[in-house]
PDB file of C-alpha atoms in Angstrom:
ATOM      1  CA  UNK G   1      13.237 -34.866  26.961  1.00 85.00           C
ATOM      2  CA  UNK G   2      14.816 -33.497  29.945  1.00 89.00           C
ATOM      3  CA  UNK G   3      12.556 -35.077  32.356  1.00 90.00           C
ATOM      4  CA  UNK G   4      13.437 -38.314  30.583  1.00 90.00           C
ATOM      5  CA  UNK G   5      17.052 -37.775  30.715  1.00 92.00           C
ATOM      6  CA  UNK G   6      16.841 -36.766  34.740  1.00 93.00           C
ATOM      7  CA  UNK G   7      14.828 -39.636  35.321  1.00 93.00           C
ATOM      8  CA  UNK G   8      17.094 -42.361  33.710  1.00 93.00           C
ATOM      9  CA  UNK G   9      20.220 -40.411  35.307  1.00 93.00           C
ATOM     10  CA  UNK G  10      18.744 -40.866  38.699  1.00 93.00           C
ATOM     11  CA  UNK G  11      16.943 -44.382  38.097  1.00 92.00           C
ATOM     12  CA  UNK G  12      20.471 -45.679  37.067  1.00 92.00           C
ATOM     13  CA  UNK G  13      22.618 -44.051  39.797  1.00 92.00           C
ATOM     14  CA  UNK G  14      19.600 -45.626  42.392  1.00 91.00           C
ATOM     15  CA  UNK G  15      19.811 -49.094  40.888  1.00 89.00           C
ATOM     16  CA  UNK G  16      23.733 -49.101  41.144  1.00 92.00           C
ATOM     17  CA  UNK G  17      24.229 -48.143  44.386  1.00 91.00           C
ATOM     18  CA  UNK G  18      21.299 -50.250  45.788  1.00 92.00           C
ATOM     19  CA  UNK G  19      22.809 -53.427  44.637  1.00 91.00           C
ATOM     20  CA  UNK G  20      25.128 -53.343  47.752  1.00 91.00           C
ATOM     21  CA  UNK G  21      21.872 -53.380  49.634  1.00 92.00           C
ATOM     22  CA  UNK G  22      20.329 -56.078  47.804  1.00 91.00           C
ATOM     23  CA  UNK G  23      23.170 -58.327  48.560  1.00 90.00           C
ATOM     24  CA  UNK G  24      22.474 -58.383  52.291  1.00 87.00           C
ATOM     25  CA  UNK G  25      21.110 -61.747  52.686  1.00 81.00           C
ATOM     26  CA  UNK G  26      16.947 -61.770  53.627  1.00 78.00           C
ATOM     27  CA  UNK G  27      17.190 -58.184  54.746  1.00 84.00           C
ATOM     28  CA  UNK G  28      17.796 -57.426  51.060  1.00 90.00           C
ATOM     29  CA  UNK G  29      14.647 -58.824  49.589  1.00 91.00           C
ATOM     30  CA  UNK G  30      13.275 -55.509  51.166  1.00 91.00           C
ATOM     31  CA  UNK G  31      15.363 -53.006  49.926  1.00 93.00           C
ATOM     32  CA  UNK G  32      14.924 -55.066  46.235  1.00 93.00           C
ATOM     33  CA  UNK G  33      11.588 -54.476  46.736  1.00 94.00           C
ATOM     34  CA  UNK G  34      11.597 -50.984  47.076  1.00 94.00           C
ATOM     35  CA  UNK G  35      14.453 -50.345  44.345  1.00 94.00           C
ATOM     36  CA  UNK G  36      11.670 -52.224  42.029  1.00 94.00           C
ATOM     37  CA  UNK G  37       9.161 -50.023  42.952  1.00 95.00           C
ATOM     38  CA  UNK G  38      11.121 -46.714  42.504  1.00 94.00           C
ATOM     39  CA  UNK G  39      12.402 -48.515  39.050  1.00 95.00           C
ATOM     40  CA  UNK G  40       8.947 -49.346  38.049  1.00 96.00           C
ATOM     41  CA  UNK G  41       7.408 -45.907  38.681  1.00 96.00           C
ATOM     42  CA  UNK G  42      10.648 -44.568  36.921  1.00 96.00           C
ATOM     43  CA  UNK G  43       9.543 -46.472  34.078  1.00 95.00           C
ATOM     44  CA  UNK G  44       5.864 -45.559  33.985  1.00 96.00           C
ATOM     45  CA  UNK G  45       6.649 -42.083  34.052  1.00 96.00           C
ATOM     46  CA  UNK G  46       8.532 -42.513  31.259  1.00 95.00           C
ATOM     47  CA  UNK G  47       6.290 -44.411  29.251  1.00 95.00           C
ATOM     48  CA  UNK G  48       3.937 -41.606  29.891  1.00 95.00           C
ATOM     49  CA  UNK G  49       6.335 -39.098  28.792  1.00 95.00           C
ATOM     50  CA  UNK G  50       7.296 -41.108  25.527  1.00 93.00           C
ATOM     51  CA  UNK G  51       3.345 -41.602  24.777  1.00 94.00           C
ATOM     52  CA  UNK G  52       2.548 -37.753  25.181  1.00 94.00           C
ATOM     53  CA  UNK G  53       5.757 -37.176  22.741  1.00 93.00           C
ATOM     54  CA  UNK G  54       4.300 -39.731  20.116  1.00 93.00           C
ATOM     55  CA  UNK G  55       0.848 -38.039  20.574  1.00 95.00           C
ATOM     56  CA  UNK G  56       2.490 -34.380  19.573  1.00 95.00           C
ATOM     57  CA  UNK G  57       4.707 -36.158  17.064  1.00 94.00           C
ATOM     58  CA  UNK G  58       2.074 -38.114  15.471  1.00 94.00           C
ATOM     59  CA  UNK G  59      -1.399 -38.429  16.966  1.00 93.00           C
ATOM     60  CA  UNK G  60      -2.532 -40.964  14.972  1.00 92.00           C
ATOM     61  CA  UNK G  61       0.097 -43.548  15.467  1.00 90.00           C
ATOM     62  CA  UNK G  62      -0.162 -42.961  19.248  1.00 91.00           C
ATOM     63  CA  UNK G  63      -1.038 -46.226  21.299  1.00 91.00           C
ATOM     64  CA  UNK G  64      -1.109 -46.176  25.109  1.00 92.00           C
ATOM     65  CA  UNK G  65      -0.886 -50.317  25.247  1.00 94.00           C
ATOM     66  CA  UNK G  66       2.939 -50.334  25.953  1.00 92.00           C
ATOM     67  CA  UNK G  67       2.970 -47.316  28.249  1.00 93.00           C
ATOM     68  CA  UNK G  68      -0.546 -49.337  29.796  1.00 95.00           C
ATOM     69  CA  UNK G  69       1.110 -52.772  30.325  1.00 95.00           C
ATOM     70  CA  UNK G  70       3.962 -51.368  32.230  1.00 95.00           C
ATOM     71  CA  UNK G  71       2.139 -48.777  34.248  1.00 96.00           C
ATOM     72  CA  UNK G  72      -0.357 -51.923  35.224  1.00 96.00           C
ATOM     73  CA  UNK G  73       2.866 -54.360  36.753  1.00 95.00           C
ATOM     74  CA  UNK G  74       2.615 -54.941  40.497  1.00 96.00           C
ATOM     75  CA  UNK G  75       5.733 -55.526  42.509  1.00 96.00           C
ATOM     76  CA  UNK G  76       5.512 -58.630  44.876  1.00 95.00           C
ATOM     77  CA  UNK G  77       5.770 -57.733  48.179  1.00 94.00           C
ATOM     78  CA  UNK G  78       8.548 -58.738  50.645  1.00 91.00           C
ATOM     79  CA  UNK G  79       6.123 -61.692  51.949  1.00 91.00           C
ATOM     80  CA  UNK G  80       5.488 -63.047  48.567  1.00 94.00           C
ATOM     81  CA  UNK G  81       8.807 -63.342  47.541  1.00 92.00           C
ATOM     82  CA  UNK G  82       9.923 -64.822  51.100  1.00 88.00           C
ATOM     83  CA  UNK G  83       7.155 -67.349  50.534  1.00 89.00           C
ATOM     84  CA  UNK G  84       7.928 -68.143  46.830  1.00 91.00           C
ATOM     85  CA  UNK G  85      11.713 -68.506  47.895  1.00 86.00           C
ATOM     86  CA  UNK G  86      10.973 -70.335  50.379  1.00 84.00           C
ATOM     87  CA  UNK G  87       8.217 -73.203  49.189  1.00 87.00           C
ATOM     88  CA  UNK G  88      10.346 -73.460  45.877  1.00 88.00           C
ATOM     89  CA  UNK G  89      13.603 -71.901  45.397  1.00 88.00           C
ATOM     90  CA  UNK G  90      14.430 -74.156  42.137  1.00 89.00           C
ATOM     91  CA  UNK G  91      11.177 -72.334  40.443  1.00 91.00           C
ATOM     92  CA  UNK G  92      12.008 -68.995  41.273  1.00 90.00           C
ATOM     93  CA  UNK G  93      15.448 -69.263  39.822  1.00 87.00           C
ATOM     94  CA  UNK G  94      14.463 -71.048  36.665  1.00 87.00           C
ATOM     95  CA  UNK G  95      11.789 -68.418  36.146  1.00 88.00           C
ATOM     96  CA  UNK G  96      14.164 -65.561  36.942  1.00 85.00           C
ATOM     97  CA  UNK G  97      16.757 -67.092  35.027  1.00 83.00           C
ATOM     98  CA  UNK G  98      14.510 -67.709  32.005  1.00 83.00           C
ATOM     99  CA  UNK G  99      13.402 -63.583  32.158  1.00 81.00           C
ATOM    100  CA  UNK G 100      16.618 -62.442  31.799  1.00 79.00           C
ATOM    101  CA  UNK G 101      17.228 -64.625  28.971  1.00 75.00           C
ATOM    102  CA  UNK G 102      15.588 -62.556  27.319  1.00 71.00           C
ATOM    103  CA  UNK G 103      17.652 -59.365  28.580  1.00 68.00           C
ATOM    104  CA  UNK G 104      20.680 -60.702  27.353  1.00 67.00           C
ATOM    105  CA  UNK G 105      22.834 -63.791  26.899  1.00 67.00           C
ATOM    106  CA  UNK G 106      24.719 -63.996  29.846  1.00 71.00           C
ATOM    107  CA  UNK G 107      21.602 -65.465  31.590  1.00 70.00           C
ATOM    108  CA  UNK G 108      22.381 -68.644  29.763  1.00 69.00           C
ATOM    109  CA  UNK G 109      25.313 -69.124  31.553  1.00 75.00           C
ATOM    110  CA  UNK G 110      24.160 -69.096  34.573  1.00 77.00           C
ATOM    111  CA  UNK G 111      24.643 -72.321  36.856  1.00 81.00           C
ATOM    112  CA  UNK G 112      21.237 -73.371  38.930  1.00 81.00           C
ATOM    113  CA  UNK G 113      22.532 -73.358  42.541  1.00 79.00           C
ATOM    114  CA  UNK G 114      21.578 -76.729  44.676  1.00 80.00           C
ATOM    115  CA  UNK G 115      18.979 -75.806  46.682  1.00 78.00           C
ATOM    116  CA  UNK G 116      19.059 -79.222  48.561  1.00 79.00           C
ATOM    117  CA  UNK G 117      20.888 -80.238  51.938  1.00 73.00           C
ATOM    118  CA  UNK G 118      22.188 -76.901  53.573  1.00 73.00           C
ATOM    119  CA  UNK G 119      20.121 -74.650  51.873  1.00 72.00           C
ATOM    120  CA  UNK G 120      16.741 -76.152  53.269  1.00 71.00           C
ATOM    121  CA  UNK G 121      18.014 -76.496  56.870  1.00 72.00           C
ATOM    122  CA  UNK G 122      18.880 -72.774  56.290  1.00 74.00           C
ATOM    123  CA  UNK G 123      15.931 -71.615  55.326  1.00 72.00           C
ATOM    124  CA  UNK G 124      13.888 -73.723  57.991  1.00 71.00           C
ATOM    125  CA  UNK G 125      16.188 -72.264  60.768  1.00 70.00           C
ATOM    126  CA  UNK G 126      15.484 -68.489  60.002  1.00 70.00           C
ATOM    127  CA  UNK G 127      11.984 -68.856  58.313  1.00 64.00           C
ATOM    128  CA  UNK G 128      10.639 -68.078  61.615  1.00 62.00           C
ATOM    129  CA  UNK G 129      12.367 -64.222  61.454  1.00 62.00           C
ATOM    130  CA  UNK G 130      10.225 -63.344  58.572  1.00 56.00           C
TER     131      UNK G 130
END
């Protein structure tokens, strides 16, 4: 349990303080990238700590699907979110938008953002640094 509790101290405090990071436009797909991948081994290791508690708790009722499925997800890298951004901006934020929905209701309030007019001649002026 104290492993557990460490972990989710320091996974929190890390996915506060990069958010300033994140914000950095382009150069922050990188650092989200690397706060996912921290996060997501975070949350493997606890999955692996939570099955080996069922397993002493109650052997019998121990599955390692949940702990499995998360310990399996692959972060995108930096180029395949550039791209996806990139090609269709509208797509990724509807997905994103429709994942969080299901992390909580704010999601739903969420305006789509035009990605029309300045955003494509932004996008094909810098597309070249990445």
């Amino acid at each position: 349990m104290n492993r557990v509790k460490g972990r989710v101290g320091r996974t929190a405090t890390f996915n506060v303080s990069s958010t300033f990071g994140e914000a950095l436009p382009f150069y922050g797909i990188a650092i989200i990238v690397g706060a996912t991948t921290y996060e997501l081994k975070s949350s493997c290791d606890t999955m692996n700590d939570l099955y080996d508690l069922q397993v002493a708790i109650d052997p019998a009722t121990a599955t390692p699907d949940d702990r499995d499925m998360v310990c399996g997800l692959q972060v995108p890298t930096t180029e395949e979110i550039w791209s996806a951004i990139k090609s269709s901006p509208g797509a990724v934020w509807d997905s994103t938008v429709q994942s969080a929905q299901d992390a909580g209701a704010w999601a739903a309030s969420l305006e789509r953002p035009d990605f029309s007019g300045v955003w494509n001649r932004m996008i094909g002026s810098i597309s070249d640094w990445f």
